[in-house]
Short mmCIF file of C-alpha atoms and ligand atoms in Angstrom, two decimals:
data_model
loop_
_atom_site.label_atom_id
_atom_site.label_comp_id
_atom_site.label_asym_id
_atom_site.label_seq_id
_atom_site.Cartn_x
_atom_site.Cartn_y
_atom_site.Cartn_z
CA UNK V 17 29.87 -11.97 -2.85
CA UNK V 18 32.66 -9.85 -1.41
CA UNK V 19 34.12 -10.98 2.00
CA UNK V 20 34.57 -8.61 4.90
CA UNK V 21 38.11 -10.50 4.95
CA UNK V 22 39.41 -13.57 3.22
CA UNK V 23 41.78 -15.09 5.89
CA UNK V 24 41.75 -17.99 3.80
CA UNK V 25 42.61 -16.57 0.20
CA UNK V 26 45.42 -14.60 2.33
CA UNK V 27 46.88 -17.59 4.02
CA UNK V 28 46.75 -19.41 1.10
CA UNK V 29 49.15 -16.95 -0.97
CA UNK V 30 52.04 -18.37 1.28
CA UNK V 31 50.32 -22.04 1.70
CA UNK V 32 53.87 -23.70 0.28
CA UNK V 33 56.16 -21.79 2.89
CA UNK V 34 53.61 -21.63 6.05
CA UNK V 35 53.58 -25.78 5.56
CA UNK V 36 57.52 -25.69 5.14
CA UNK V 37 57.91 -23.64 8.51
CA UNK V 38 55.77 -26.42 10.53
CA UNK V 39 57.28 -29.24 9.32
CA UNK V 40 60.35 -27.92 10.36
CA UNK V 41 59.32 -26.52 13.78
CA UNK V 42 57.49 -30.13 14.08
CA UNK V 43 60.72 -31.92 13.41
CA UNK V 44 62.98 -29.64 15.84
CA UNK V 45 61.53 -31.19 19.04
CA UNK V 46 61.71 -27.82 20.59
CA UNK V 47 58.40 -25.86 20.62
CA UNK V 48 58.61 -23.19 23.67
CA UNK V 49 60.91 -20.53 23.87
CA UNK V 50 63.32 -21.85 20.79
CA UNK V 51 65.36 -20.45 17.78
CA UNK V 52 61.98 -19.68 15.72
CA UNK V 53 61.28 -17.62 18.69
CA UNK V 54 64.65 -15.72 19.01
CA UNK V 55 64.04 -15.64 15.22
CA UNK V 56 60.90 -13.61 14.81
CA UNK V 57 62.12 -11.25 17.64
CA UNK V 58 64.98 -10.19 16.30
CA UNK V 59 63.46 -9.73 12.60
CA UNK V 60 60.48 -7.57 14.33
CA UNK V 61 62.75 -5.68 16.53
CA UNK V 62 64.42 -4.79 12.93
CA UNK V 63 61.79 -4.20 10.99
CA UNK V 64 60.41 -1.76 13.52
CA UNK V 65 63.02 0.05 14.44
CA UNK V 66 63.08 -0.89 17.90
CA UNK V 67 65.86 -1.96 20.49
CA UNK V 68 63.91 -5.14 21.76
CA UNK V 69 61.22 -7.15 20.72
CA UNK V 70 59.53 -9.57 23.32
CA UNK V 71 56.81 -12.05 22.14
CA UNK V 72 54.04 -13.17 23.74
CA UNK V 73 50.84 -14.90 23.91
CA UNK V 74 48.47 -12.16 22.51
CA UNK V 75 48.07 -8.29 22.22
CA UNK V 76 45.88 -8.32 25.46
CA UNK V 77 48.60 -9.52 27.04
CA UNK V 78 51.59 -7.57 25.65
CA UNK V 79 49.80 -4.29 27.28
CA UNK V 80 49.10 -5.75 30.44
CA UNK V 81 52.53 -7.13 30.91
CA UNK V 82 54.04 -3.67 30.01
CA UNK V 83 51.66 -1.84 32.51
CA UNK V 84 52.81 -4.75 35.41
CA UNK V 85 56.26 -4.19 34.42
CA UNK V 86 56.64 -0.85 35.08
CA UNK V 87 54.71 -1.74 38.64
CA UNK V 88 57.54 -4.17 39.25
CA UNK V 89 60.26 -1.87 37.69
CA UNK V 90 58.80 1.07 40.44
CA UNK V 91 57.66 3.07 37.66
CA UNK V 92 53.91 2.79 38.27
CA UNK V 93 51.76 2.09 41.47
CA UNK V 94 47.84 1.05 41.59
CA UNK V 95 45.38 3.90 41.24
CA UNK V 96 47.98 5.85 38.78
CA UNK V 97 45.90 7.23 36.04
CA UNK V 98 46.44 5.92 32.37
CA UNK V 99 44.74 8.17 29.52
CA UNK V 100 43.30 6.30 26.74
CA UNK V 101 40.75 7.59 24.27
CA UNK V 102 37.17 6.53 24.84
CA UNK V 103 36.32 4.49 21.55
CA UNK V 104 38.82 2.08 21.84
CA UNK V 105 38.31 -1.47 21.67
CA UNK V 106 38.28 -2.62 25.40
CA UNK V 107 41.73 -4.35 25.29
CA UNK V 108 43.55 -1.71 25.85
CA UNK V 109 41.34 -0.74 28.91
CA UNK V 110 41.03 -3.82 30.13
CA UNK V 111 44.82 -4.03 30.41
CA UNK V 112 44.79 -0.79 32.59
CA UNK V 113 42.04 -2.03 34.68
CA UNK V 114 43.55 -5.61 34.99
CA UNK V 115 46.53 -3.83 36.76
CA UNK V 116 44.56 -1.83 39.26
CA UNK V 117 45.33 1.49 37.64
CA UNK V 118 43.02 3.95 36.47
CA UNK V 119 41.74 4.37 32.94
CA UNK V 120 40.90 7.62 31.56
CA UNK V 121 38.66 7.91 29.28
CA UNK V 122 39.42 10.96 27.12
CA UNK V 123 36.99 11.88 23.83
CA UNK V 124 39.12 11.47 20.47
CA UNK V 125 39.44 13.38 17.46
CA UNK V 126 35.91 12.90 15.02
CA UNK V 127 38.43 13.09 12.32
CA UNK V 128 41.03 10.86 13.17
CA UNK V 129 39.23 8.56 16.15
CA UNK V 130 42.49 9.01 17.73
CA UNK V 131 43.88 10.96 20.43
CA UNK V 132 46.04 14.25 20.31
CA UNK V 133 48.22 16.37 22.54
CA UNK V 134 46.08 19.16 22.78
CA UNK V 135 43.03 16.20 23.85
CA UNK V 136 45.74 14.77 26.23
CA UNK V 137 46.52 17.76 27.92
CA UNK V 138 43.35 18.95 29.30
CA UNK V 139 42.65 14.76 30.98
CA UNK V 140 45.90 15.58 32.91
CA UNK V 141 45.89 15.48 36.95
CA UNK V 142 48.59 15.40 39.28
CA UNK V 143 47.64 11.54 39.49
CA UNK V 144 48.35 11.21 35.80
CA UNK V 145 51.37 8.91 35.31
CA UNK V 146 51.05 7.12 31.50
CA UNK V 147 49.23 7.66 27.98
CA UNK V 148 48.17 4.42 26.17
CA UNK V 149 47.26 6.24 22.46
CA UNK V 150 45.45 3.14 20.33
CA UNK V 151 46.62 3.81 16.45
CA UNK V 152 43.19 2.80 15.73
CA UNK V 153 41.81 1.14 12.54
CA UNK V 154 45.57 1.72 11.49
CA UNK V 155 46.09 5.59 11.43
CA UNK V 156 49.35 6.19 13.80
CA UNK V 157 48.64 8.99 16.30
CA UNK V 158 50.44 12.61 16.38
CA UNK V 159 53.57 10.61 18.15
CA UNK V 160 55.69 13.72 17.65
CA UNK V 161 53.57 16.42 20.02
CA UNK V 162 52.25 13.18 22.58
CA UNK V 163 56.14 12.53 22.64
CA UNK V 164 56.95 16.41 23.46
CA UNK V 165 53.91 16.79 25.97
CA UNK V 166 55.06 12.82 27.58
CA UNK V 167 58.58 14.23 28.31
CA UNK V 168 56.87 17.87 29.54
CA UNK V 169 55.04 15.86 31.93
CA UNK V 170 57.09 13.21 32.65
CA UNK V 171 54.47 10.36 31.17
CA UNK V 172 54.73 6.98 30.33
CA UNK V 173 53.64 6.12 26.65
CA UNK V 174 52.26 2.78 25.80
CA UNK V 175 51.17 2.72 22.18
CA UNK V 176 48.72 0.12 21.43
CA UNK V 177 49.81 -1.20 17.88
CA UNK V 178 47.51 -3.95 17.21
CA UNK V 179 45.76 -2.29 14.29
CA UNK V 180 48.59 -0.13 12.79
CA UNK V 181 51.70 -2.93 12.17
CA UNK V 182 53.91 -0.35 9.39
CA UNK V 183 52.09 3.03 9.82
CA UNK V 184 54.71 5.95 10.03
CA UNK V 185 54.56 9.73 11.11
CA UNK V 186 57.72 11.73 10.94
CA UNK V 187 59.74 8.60 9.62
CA UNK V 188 59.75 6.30 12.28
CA UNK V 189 57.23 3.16 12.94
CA UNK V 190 54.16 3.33 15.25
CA UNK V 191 55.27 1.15 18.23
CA UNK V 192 58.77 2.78 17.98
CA UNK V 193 58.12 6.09 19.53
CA UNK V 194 56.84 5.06 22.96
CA UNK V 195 58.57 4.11 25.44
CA UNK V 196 56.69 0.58 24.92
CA UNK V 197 54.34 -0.72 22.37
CA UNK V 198 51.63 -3.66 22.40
CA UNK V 199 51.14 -5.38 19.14
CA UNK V 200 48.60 -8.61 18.18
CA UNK V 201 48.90 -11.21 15.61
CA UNK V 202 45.88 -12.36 16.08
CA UNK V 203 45.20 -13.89 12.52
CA UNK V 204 42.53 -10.94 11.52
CA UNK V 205 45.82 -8.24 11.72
CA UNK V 206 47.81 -6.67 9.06
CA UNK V 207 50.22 -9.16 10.59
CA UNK V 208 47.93 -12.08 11.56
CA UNK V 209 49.23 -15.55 12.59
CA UNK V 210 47.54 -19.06 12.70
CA UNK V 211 46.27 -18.49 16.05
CA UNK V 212 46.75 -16.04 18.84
CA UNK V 213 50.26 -14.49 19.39
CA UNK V 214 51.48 -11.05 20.44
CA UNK V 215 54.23 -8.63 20.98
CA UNK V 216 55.76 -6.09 22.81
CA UNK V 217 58.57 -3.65 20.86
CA UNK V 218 60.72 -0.93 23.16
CA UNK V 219 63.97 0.63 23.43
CA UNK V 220 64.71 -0.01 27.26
CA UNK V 221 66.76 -2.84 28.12
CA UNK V 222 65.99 -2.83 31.72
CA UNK V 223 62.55 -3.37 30.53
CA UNK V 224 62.75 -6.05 28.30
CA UNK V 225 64.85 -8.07 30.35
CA UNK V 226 61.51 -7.80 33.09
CA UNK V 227 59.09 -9.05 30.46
CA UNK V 228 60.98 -11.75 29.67
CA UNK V 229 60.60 -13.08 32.96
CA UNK V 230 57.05 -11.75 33.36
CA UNK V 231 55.83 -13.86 30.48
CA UNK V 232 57.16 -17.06 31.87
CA UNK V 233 56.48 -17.02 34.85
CA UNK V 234 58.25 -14.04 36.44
CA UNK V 235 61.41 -16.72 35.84
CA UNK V 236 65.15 -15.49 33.75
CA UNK V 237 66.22 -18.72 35.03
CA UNK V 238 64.56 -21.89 35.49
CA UNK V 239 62.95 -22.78 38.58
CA UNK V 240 64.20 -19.20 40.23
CA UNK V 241 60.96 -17.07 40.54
CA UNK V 242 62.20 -12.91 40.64
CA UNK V 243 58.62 -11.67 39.86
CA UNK V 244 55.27 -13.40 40.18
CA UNK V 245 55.05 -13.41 36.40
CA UNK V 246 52.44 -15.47 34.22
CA UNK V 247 52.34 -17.87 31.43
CA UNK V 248 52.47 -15.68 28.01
CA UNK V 249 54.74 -17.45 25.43
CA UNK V 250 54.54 -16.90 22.02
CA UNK V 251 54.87 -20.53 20.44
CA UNK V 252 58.11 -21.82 18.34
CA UNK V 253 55.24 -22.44 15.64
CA UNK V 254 53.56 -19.50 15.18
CA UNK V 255 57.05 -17.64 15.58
CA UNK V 256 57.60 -20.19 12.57
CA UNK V 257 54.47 -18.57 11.02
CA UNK V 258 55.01 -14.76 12.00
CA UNK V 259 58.67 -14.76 9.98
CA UNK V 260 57.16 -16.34 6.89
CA UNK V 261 54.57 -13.86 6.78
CA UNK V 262 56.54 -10.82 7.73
CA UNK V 263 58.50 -10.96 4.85
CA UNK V 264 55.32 -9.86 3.03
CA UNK V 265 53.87 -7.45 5.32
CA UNK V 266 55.22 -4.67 3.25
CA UNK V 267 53.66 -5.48 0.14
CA UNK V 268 50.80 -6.48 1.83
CA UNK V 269 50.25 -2.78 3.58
CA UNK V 270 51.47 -1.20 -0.21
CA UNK V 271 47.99 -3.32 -1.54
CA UNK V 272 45.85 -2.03 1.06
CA UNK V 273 47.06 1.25 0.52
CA UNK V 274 46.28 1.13 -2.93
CA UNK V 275 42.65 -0.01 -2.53
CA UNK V 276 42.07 2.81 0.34
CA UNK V 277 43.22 5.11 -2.38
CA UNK V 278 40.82 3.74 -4.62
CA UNK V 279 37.62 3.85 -2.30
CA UNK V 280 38.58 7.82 -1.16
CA UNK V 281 38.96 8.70 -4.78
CA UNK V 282 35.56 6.59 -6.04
CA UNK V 283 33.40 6.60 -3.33
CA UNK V 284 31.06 9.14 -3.55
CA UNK V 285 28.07 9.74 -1.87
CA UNK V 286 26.57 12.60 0.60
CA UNK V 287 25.17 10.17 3.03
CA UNK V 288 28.74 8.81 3.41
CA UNK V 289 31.68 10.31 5.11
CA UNK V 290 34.67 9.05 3.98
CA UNK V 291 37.62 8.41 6.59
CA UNK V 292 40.79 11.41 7.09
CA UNK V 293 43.71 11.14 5.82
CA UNK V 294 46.96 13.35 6.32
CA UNK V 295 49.59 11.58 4.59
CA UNK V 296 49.75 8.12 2.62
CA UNK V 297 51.97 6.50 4.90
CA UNK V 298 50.70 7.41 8.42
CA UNK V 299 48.26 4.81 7.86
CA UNK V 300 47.75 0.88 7.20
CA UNK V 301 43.96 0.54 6.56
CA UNK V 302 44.00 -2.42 8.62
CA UNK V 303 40.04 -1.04 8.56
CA UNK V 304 38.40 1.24 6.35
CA UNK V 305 36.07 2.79 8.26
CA UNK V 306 33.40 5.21 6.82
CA UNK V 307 30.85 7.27 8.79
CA UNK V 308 27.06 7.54 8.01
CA UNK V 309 24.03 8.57 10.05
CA UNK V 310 21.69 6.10 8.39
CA UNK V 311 24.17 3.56 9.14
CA UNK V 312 21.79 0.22 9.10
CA UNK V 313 19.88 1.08 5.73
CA UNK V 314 23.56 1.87 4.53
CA UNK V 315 24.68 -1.75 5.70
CA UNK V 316 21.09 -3.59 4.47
CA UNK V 317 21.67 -1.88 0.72
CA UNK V 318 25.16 -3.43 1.04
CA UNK V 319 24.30 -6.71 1.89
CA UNK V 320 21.50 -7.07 -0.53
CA UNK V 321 24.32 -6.70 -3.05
CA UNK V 322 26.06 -9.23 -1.17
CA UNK V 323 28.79 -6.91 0.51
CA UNK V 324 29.78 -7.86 4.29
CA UNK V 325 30.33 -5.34 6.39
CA UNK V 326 31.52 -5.04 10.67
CA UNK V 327 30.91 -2.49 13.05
CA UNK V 328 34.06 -1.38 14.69
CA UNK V 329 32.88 -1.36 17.48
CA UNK V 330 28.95 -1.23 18.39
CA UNK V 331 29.10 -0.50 22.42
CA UNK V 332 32.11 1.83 23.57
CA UNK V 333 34.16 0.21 26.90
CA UNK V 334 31.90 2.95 28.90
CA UNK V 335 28.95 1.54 28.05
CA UNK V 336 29.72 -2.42 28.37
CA UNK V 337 28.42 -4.18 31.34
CA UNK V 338 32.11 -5.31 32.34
CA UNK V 339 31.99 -1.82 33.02
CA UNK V 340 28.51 -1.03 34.97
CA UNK V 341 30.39 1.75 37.16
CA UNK V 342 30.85 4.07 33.87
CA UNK V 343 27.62 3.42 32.27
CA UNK V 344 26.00 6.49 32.97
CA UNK V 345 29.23 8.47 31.82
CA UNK V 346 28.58 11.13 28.75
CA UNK V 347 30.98 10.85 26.20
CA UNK V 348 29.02 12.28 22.83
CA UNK V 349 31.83 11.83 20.43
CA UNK V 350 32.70 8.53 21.12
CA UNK V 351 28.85 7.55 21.11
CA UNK V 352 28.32 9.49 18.14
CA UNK V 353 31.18 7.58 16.73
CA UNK V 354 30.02 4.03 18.23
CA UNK V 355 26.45 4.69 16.00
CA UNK V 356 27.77 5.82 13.18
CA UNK V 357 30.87 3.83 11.76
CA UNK V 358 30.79 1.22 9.45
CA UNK V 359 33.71 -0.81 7.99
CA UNK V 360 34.16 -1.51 4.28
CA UNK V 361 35.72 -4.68 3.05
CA UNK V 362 39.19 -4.59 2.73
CA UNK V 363 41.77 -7.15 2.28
CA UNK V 364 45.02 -7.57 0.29
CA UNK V 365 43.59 -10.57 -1.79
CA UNK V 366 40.63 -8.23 -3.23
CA UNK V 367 39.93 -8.43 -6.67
CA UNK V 368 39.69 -5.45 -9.21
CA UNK V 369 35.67 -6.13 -9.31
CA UNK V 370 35.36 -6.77 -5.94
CA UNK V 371 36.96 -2.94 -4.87
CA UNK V 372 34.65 -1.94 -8.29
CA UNK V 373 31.30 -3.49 -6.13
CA UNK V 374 31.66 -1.91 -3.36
CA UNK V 375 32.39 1.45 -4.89
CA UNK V 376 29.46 0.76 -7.15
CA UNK V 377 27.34 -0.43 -4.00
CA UNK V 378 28.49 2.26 -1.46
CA UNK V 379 27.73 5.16 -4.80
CA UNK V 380 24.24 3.36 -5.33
CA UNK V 381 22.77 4.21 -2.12
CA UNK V 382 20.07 6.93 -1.39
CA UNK V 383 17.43 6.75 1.60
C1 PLP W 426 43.06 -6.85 18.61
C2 PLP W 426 43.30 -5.74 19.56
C3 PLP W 426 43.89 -5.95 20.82
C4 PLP W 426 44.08 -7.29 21.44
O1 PLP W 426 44.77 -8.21 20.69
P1 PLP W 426 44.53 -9.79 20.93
O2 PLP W 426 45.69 -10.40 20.24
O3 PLP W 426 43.22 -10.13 20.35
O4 PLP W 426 44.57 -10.02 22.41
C5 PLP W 426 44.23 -4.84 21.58
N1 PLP W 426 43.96 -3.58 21.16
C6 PLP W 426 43.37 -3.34 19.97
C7 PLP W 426 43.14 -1.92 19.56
C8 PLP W 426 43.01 -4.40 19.14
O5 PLP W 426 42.41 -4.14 17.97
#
């Protein structure tokens, strides 16, 4: 049996140190808002490379508090148009939506399932204030050019980082090139905590100062109300949790890496098209996502050899019912995409015979 991913065989790894951090959050007496807190920001902000890093409850929330920011800081007004690619998962249009702005729903790259500047450029309208490029499955976007056409156009770039902690184009960080970035740790990440928690990395000061009050409750100091903010606090103990595991992030993306490089090289099969990749470090495999037109006999022959596999994702935001107004939208490479992906399992704990399965598995199949 090879798991799709083994949270537990990955917690365990850092069992001793996780139970260490609790205890002593547990004993501090201070869980909101604390030292573990201050803590984890200041070590992500580091890692990063990034001026500021604000935590909060979830990834959902770190790019809907960005987009309200900006609304409060002047920079954006409702019915501004965001551009997002069209196969994203619906977080990072919901958080668009949530603050009465308007998504965009632009086709990606079949190759890289992400957007480009060339993509980017043709969605533009005077109305057009902000890009929100997802790093999906963990392959950063082309930051450079969607940095050079942002400034051009004067654009606001939110970079939804919840599947791409680590990837790097050009030497710098996804989630350090935009003028803000979302990130989750919800526990299934390349940085995954013991529960939901979230966070938003930037370089503007003016900025982060206006999330911190936004995430509790619009509020710098207590009981004095500047914004009508909301409740999104990232807990003292999964702060606790965050810096244990961060330490090993690194190592953690170098494995992944490794068993990407693996599949690409092994994996061979006509029926099976393998994901793109540029350069080694642009992405983090948080998903290794293969493409196949005969995608449910490909997933049946896997799990008769008892390999799990996820589609990521089987209904585009277009076509959700959240979303009834855009159903009858054509978008034919983010359906094609939606019908044909399939992810691969792909976690740090994998053994050597597990990675040789799947290969063996994927390699095996014929209609
Ligand atoms: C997971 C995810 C989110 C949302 O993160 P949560 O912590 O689950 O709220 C946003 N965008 C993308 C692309 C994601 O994969």
């Amino acid at each position: 049996m090879v798991n799709f991913l083994n949270l537990k065989a990955i917690n365990a790894q850092y069992r001793e140190e996780l139970v260490q951090a609790c205890a002593e959050v547990i004993d501090s007496g201070w869980y909101i808002q604390g030292n573990y807190l201050n803590r984890f920001e200041q070590d992500y902000a580091n890692w990063n490379g990034s001026g500021f890093c604000i935590g909060v409850a979830n990834g959902l929330d770190a790019l809907v508090l960005v987009l309200k920011a900006w609304k409060e800081l002047g920079k954006l007004k409702a019915g501004d148009e965001v551009i997002v690619q069209a196969n994203t998962y619906i977080a990072s249009v919901l958080a668009i939506t949530e603050n009465d702005l308007v998504p965009v729903l632009v086709e990606p790259d079949p190759n890289t399932f992400n957007l480009n500047a060339a993509t980017i450029e043709a969605a533009l309208t005077e109305r057009t204030k902000a890009i929100l490029p997802v790093h999906l499955y963990g392959q950063v976007s082309p930051m450079p050019e969607i940095m050079v056409l942002a400034d051009k156009y004067q654009l606001l770039v939110l970079e939804d980082c919840a599947q791409s902690h680590g990837a790097i184009v050009a030497g710098k960080k996804a989630g350090s090139w935009g003028h803000a970035a979302g990130f989750s740790f919800y526990p299934g990440k390349n940085l995954g905590a013991l529960g939901d928690a979230g966070a938003i990395t930037t370089d503007d000061a003016e900025l982060a100062s206006c999330l911190k009050a936004l995430r509790n409750y619009g509020s710098h100091k207590k009981y004095e109300n500047l914004y009508q903010g909301q409740n999104s606090r990232l807990d003292e103990i999964q702060a606790a949790m965050l810096s244990v595991k961060l330490k090993y992030l690194d190592a953690e993306t170098a494995v992944r890496q490794k068993i990407a490089a693996r599949y690409l090289e092994a994996i061979q099969n006509p029926l099976v098209q393998l994901p793109w990749l540029p350069s080694a470090e642009q992405h983090v495999w948080h998903l290794f996502v293969v493409k196949t037109t005969v995608r449910s006999a490909l997933q049946q022959h896997l799990a008769d050899r008892g390999i799990q596999t996820l589609i990521h994702y089987p209904i585009p935001p277009h076509k959700q019912q959240a979303y009834a107004e855009w159903n009858s939208m054509s978008l034919p490479v983010t359906e094609a995409i939606h019908e044909q992906v399939l992810s691969l399992p792909l976690d740090p704990t994998m053994t050597d015979s597990d990675i040789q399965a799947v290969i063996e598995a994927v390699n095996s199949f014929n209609r």
